Amino acid sequence: MDYSSCISTSLDLNIRPLRVRDEAPKREPQESNFMDLGLNTSAKEETGALVEELNRVSAENKKLTQMLTVMCENYNTLRSQVMDYMSKNAEKEFSPSKKRKSDSSNNIGDNNVNMLTNGASESSSTDEDSSKKPREEKITAKISRLYVRTEASDTGLIVKDGYQWRKYGQKVTRDNPCPRAYFKCSFAPSCPVKKKVQRSAEDQAVLVATYEGEHNHPTQTDETSGSSRCMAIGSVPCSTSLNSSGPTITLDLTKSKSPIVSPSNNNNNNNTSNNSNNSDINKIIPKAKTESPEIQRFLVEQMASSLTKDPSFTAALAAAISGKIFHQSPPGKW
DNA sequence: CGGTTTTGACCCGCGC
DNA sequence: GCGCGGGTCAAAACCG
């Protein structure tokens, strides 16, 4: 299943089609624009046209909201299907075959791959410190597991999750012929998070990534996206940008903090500095943290409501409209 | 040249 | 105490 083919998380709210076209074809010829309105009609008609335009924008907003709702519903449906599939695999995979105490103490085998906490008393020591300290200082950090389906031909151990990782080791373990790769978070030097990535023994197209610890820094995309304005709509980050074709609002639905599962191909062809590009959506499906449809719907409504109420959005909208007007009219007429 | 990857060696906990 | 196995180190190779 390739989610990218049916779900696009890029919501292009291009304002271009908002020009007066079908609404009042009789009143004004196709060539007329706002400048003509301003010159040839009374102020009242101009106001009426603007109101009409506003209504049109509102209607379009509603339509987009509905589209977004449908998109999220499709997303949920597909996700539940994948989760069913993955849970079947997980039941086998997490059967208690592990001997090591540390594994069992981390509760990974209970099929619940939510962020599991063991007290999370994150020590202030860095990795350099911990590497020199005796190992009895066990990592008491959050542990989560993540499943990522890749192409069968993809032999890499790359899991895109928005962070930058540095591989520091690889080992072939006993119960799995596929090597396990060890990564440290390299985006922040003091970040204690480690990641283990190994292909599933049952289904080698599935990558199993185990995360230990919590990041003490934002994702790289959070920090480097300064070129475009970023704002959070509810809990969903998005960004707006003004380009030649008008303002574009992009909803970034990839920044889920929960363990995720990708049911389809991705993650190949990226060198291991990887992971930083969330615009290439991961087509990710939460494995354990399953938000209910009600929550999803609430988020959608919140996003739509925020879009219509957010001054940034309205400002961008106003800028787009005025830009359009300026673009269509000779300079100096305003 | 600096950052990343590779890979053999080493460390250490655990079971016997 | 010994061996096994997972986790980490660190030097060399690689890469942009």
Coordinates of C-alpha atoms (C1' of nucleotides) in Angstrom, one line a residue:
Chain A
M1 CA 0.0 0.0 0.0
D2 CA 1.4 3.3 -0.9
Y3 CA -0.2 5.9 1.1
S4 CA 1.3 8.7 -0.8
S5 CA -0.7 7.8 -3.8
C6 CA -4.0 8.3 -2.0
I7 CA -3.2 10.7 0.8
S8 CA -1.5 13.9 0.2
T9 CA -0.7 15.9 3.3
S10 CA 0.1 18.9 1.3
L11 CA -2.8 21.1 1.4
D12 CA -2.4 23.6 -1.3
L13 CA -4.6 26.6 -0.5
N14 CA -3.7 28.5 -3.6
I15 CA -5.7 31.6 -3.8
R16 CA -5.4 31.9 -7.5
P17 CA -8.7 30.2 -8.5
L18 CA -10.5 32.8 -6.4
R19 CA -10.8 35.3 -9.1
V20 CA -14.3 36.3 -10.0
R21 CA -15.3 34.0 -12.7
D22 CA -18.6 32.2 -12.7
E23 CA -20.3 34.2 -10.0
A24 CA -21.3 37.2 -12.0
P25 CA -20.5 36.5 -15.7
K26 CA -23.2 38.7 -16.8
R27 CA -22.3 41.7 -14.8
E28 CA -18.8 42.0 -15.9
P29 CA -16.8 40.7 -18.9
Q30 CA -14.2 38.1 -18.4
E31 CA -11.4 40.6 -18.6
S32 CA -12.7 42.7 -15.8
N33 CA -10.8 42.6 -12.5
F34 CA -10.8 44.4 -9.3
M35 CA -9.2 47.5 -10.8
D36 CA -12.0 47.8 -13.2
L37 CA -14.4 47.5 -10.4
G38 CA -12.7 50.2 -8.5
L39 CA -12.8 52.5 -11.4
N40 CA -16.1 51.8 -13.2
T41 CA -18.5 50.8 -10.5
S42 CA -19.7 52.5 -7.5
A43 CA -18.2 51.9 -4.1
K44 CA -21.3 50.0 -3.1
E45 CA -20.9 47.5 -5.9
E46 CA -17.2 47.2 -5.0
T47 CA -18.1 46.4 -1.5
G48 CA -20.6 43.9 -2.7
A49 CA -18.0 42.2 -4.8
L50 CA -15.6 42.0 -2.0
V51 CA -18.3 40.5 0.3
E52 CA -19.1 38.1 -2.4
E53 CA -15.4 37.2 -2.7
L54 CA -15.2 36.7 1.0
N55 CA -18.2 34.4 0.9
R56 CA -16.5 32.5 -1.9
V57 CA -13.4 32.2 0.2
S58 CA -15.4 30.9 3.1
A59 CA -17.1 28.4 0.9
E60 CA -13.8 27.2 -0.4
N61 CA -12.6 26.9 3.1
K62 CA -15.4 24.7 4.0
K63 CA -14.8 22.6 1.0
L64 CA -11.2 22.2 1.9
T65 CA -12.2 21.3 5.5
Q66 CA -14.4 18.6 4.2
M67 CA -11.7 17.3 2.0
L68 CA -9.4 17.2 4.9
T69 CA -11.9 15.3 7.0
V70 CA -12.3 12.8 4.3
M71 CA -8.6 12.5 3.9
C72 CA -8.2 11.8 7.6
E73 CA -10.9 9.3 7.6
N74 CA -9.2 7.4 4.8
Y75 CA -6.0 7.7 6.7
N76 CA -7.6 6.1 9.7
T77 CA -9.1 3.3 7.8
L78 CA -5.8 2.5 6.1
R79 CA -4.0 2.8 9.4
S80 CA -6.3 0.4 11.2
Q81 CA -5.8 -2.1 8.4
V82 CA -2.1 -1.9 8.7
M83 CA -2.3 -2.1 12.4
D84 CA -4.2 -5.3 12.2
Y85 CA -1.6 -6.7 9.9
M86 CA 1.2 -5.6 12.1
S87 CA -0.3 -6.8 15.3
K88 CA -0.4 -10.3 13.9
N89 CA 3.3 -10.1 13.1
A90 CA 4.1 -8.5 16.4
E91 CA 2.4 -11.3 18.4
K92 CA 4.9 -13.7 16.9
E93 CA 7.8 -11.4 17.0
F94 CA 7.5 -10.5 20.7
S95 CA 7.0 -14.0 21.9
P96 CA 9.1 -14.4 25.0
S97 CA 12.2 -15.9 23.5
K98 CA 14.5 -13.4 25.1
K99 CA 16.8 -14.4 27.8
R100 CA 18.3 -11.1 28.8
K101 CA 16.9 -9.5 31.8
S102 CA 17.1 -6.0 30.4
D103 CA 14.8 -6.9 27.6
S104 CA 12.1 -8.3 29.7
S105 CA 12.4 -5.5 32.2
N106 CA 11.6 -3.0 29.6
N107 CA 8.2 -4.4 28.9
I108 CA 8.7 -4.5 25.2
G109 CA 7.3 -7.9 24.9
D110 CA 3.8 -7.0 25.9
N111 CA 2.9 -6.0 22.5
N112 CA 2.3 -2.5 23.7
V113 CA 4.7 -0.3 21.9
N114 CA 3.6 2.9 23.4
M115 CA 6.2 5.1 24.8
L116 CA 7.1 3.1 27.8
T117 CA 8.5 4.9 30.7
N118 CA 10.8 3.5 33.3
G119 CA 11.0 6.6 35.5
A120 CA 12.8 8.5 32.8
S121 CA 15.2 10.1 35.3
E122 CA 17.3 11.3 32.5
S123 CA 20.8 11.8 33.7
S124 CA 22.7 14.9 32.7
S125 CA 25.6 12.9 31.5
T126 CA 26.4 12.8 27.9
D127 CA 27.1 9.8 25.8
E128 CA 30.8 10.3 26.2
D129 CA 30.3 10.1 29.9
S130 CA 28.1 7.1 29.9
S131 CA 30.5 5.3 27.7
K132 CA 33.2 5.6 30.3
K133 CA 31.0 4.9 33.3
P134 CA 30.3 1.4 34.4
R135 CA 27.4 -0.1 32.8
E136 CA 25.3 -0.6 36.0
E137 CA 23.9 2.8 35.3
K138 CA 21.2 1.4 33.3
I139 CA 19.4 3.6 30.9
T140 CA 16.2 4.5 32.5
A141 CA 14.6 6.2 29.7
K142 CA 11.6 5.9 27.5
I143 CA 11.7 3.1 25.1
S144 CA 9.5 2.8 22.1
R145 CA 9.4 0.6 19.1
L146 CA 8.6 1.5 15.6
Y147 CA 7.8 -0.6 12.6
V148 CA 8.6 0.6 9.1
R149 CA 7.8 -1.4 6.0
T150 CA 10.2 -0.9 3.2
E151 CA 10.7 -2.2 -0.3
A152 CA 11.7 -5.9 -0.2
S153 CA 14.7 -4.9 -2.3
D154 CA 15.7 -2.2 0.1
T155 CA 18.6 -3.5 2.1
G156 CA 19.3 -0.3 4.0
L157 CA 18.5 0.2 7.7
I158 CA 17.1 3.7 7.3
V159 CA 14.1 4.9 9.3
K160 CA 13.0 8.4 8.7
D161 CA 11.8 10.0 11.8
G162 CA 12.8 13.6 11.6
Y163 CA 16.0 13.3 13.5
Q164 CA 19.6 12.9 12.4
W165 CA 21.4 9.8 13.5
R166 CA 24.9 8.6 13.4
K167 CA 25.6 5.0 13.1
Y168 CA 28.1 3.7 15.7
G169 CA 27.9 0.0 15.4
Q170 CA 26.4 -3.0 13.7
K171 CA 26.0 -6.5 15.0
V172 CA 24.5 -9.7 13.9
T173 CA 22.4 -11.1 16.6
R174 CA 21.6 -14.7 17.3
D175 CA 17.9 -14.8 16.7
N176 CA 17.9 -12.8 13.6
P177 CA 20.2 -13.3 10.5
C178 CA 19.8 -9.6 9.6
P179 CA 22.3 -7.3 11.2
R180 CA 21.2 -4.8 13.8
A181 CA 22.4 -1.3 13.4
Y182 CA 23.1 1.1 16.4
F183 CA 22.5 4.8 16.0
K184 CA 23.0 7.8 18.2
C185 CA 21.2 11.1 17.7
S186 CA 23.8 13.3 16.2
F187 CA 21.7 16.4 15.8
A188 CA 22.4 17.5 19.4
P189 CA 25.7 16.5 21.0
S190 CA 24.1 16.0 24.4
C191 CA 21.1 14.2 23.1
P192 CA 21.0 10.8 24.9
V193 CA 18.7 9.1 22.5
K194 CA 19.8 5.9 20.9
K195 CA 18.2 3.9 18.2
K196 CA 18.5 0.3 17.1
V197 CA 17.3 -0.8 13.7
Q198 CA 16.9 -4.4 12.6
R199 CA 14.9 -6.1 10.1
S200 CA 12.1 -8.3 11.3
A201 CA 13.0 -12.0 11.3
E202 CA 9.6 -13.0 9.9
D203 CA 9.2 -10.3 7.4
Q204 CA 12.4 -8.7 6.2
A205 CA 10.6 -6.0 4.5
V206 CA 9.8 -4.6 7.9
L207 CA 12.3 -2.6 9.8
V208 CA 12.0 -2.6 13.6
A209 CA 13.5 0.5 15.2
T210 CA 13.8 0.6 18.9
Y211 CA 14.3 4.1 20.5
E212 CA 15.8 4.6 23.9
G213 CA 15.5 7.9 25.7
E214 CA 14.0 11.2 24.8
H215 CA 15.3 13.9 22.6
N216 CA 16.2 17.1 24.4
H217 CA 15.9 19.1 21.2
P218 CA 13.4 19.7 18.5
T219 CA 13.5 17.8 15.2
Q220 CA 15.8 19.1 12.7
T221 CA 12.9 20.2 10.5
D222 CA 11.6 22.2 13.3
E223 CA 14.8 24.1 13.6
T224 CA 15.7 24.5 10.0
S225 CA 12.4 25.5 8.6
G226 CA 13.0 29.1 9.3
S227 CA 12.6 30.2 5.7
S228 CA 8.9 29.7 5.9
R229 CA 6.7 30.8 8.6
C230 CA 5.7 27.9 10.9
M231 CA 2.8 27.8 13.1
A232 CA 0.9 25.1 14.9
I233 CA -2.7 24.6 14.2
G234 CA -3.9 22.8 17.2
S235 CA -1.3 20.1 17.5
V236 CA -0.7 19.8 13.9
P237 CA 2.3 21.8 12.6
C238 CA 2.0 23.6 9.3
S239 CA 3.8 26.1 7.4
T240 CA 2.9 28.9 5.0
S241 CA 4.8 30.2 2.2
L242 CA 4.3 32.9 -0.4
N243 CA 5.5 32.0 -3.8
S244 CA 5.0 33.2 -7.3
S245 CA 1.7 31.5 -7.6
G246 CA 0.3 32.7 -4.4
P247 CA 0.3 31.7 -0.8
T248 CA 0.6 28.0 -0.1
I249 CA -0.2 26.4 3.2
T250 CA 1.3 23.0 3.9
L251 CA 0.2 20.9 6.7
D252 CA 2.9 18.7 8.0
L253 CA 1.2 15.6 9.3
T254 CA 4.4 13.7 9.7
K255 CA 5.5 15.1 13.0
S256 CA 3.8 12.5 15.1
K257 CA 5.7 11.8 18.3
S258 CA 4.3 8.4 18.6
P259 CA 5.8 5.2 17.4
I260 CA 4.9 4.8 13.8
V261 CA 4.5 2.1 11.2
S262 CA 4.9 2.5 7.6
P263 CA 3.0 0.0 5.6
S264 CA 4.7 0.7 2.4
N265 CA 7.8 1.5 0.5
N266 CA 9.9 4.4 1.4
N267 CA 13.0 5.0 3.2
N268 CA 15.3 3.8 0.6
N269 CA 17.7 5.9 -1.4
N270 CA 18.6 8.1 1.5
N271 CA 22.1 8.1 2.9
T272 CA 22.3 7.6 6.6
S273 CA 22.4 11.2 7.4
N274 CA 18.8 10.7 6.3
N275 CA 15.8 11.4 8.4
S276 CA 15.7 15.1 8.2
N277 CA 13.3 15.5 5.4
N278 CA 9.8 15.2 6.5
S279 CA 8.4 16.8 3.5
D280 CA 8.8 13.5 1.9
I281 CA 6.1 12.1 4.0
N282 CA 6.9 8.9 5.7
K283 CA 3.5 7.5 5.1
I284 CA 3.6 6.6 8.7
I285 CA 1.0 4.8 10.7
P286 CA 1.1 4.9 14.5
K287 CA 1.6 1.4 15.8
A288 CA 0.3 1.7 19.3
K289 CA -0.9 5.2 20.0
T290 CA -4.1 4.9 18.1
E291 CA -5.9 8.1 18.3
S292 CA -9.6 7.5 18.2
P293 CA -11.6 8.8 15.2
E294 CA -13.2 11.3 17.6
I295 CA -9.8 12.8 18.4
Q296 CA -8.9 12.8 14.7
R297 CA -12.1 14.6 13.9
F298 CA -11.5 17.0 16.7
L299 CA -8.1 17.8 15.3
V300 CA -9.5 18.3 11.9
E301 CA -12.1 20.7 13.2
Q302 CA -9.5 22.5 15.2
M303 CA -7.3 22.8 12.2
A304 CA -10.1 24.2 10.1
S305 CA -11.2 26.5 12.8
S306 CA -7.7 27.7 13.4
L307 CA -7.2 28.3 9.7
T308 CA -10.2 30.6 9.5
K309 CA -9.5 32.3 12.8
D310 CA -5.7 32.6 12.7
P311 CA -4.6 36.1 11.9
S312 CA -1.6 34.8 10.1
F313 CA -3.8 32.8 7.8
T314 CA -6.1 35.8 7.2
A315 CA -3.1 38.0 6.7
A316 CA -1.7 35.6 4.2
L317 CA -5.0 35.5 2.5
A318 CA -5.3 39.2 2.4
A319 CA -1.7 39.4 1.0
A320 CA -2.6 36.9 -1.7
I321 CA -5.7 38.8 -2.7
S322 CA -4.0 42.1 -2.7
G323 CA -1.1 40.6 -4.5
K324 CA -3.4 39.2 -7.1
I325 CA -5.0 42.6 -7.5
F326 CA -1.8 44.3 -7.9
H327 CA -0.6 41.7 -10.2
Q328 CA -3.5 42.2 -12.5
S329 CA -3.6 46.0 -12.5
P330 CA -1.2 48.5 -13.7
P331 CA 0.8 50.2 -11.0
G332 CA -0.5 53.4 -9.7
K333 CA -4.2 52.7 -10.0
W334 CA -4.5 52.1 -6.2
Chain B
dC1 C1' 39.0 18.4 5.9
dG2 C1' 35.3 17.3 8.8
dG3 C1' 31.6 14.3 9.4
dT4 C1' 29.9 9.6 8.7
dT5 C1' 30.2 4.6 8.0
dT6 C1' 32.4 0.3 8.5
dT7 C1' 34.0 -3.4 11.2
dG8 C1' 36.9 -6.0 14.2
dA9 C1' 38.0 -5.8 19.0
dC10 C1' 36.6 -5.1 23.5
dC11 C1' 33.5 -4.7 27.6
dC12 C1' 30.2 -6.5 30.5
dG13 C1' 25.9 -8.8 32.1
dC14 C1' 23.8 -13.1 32.4
dG15 C1' 23.2 -18.1 32.5
dC16 C1' 25.2 -22.4 33.5
Chain C
dG1 C1' 34.8 -19.1 36.4
dC2 C1' 33.7 -19.6 31.7
dG3 C1' 31.3 -18.9 27.5
dC4 C1' 27.8 -16.6 25.1
dG5 C1' 25.7 -12.7 23.3
dG6 C1' 24.4 -7.8 23.1
dG7 C1' 26.2 -3.3 23.2
dT8 C1' 30.0 0.0 22.5
dC9 C1' 34.5 1.7 21.1
dA10 C1' 37.7 3.4 17.9
dA11 C1' 40.7 3.3 13.9
dA12 C1' 40.5 3.2 9.1
dA13 C1' 37.9 4.0 5.1
dC14 C1' 34.8 6.6 2.8
dC15 C1' 32.4 10.7 1.1
dG16 C1' 30.9 15.3 -0.1

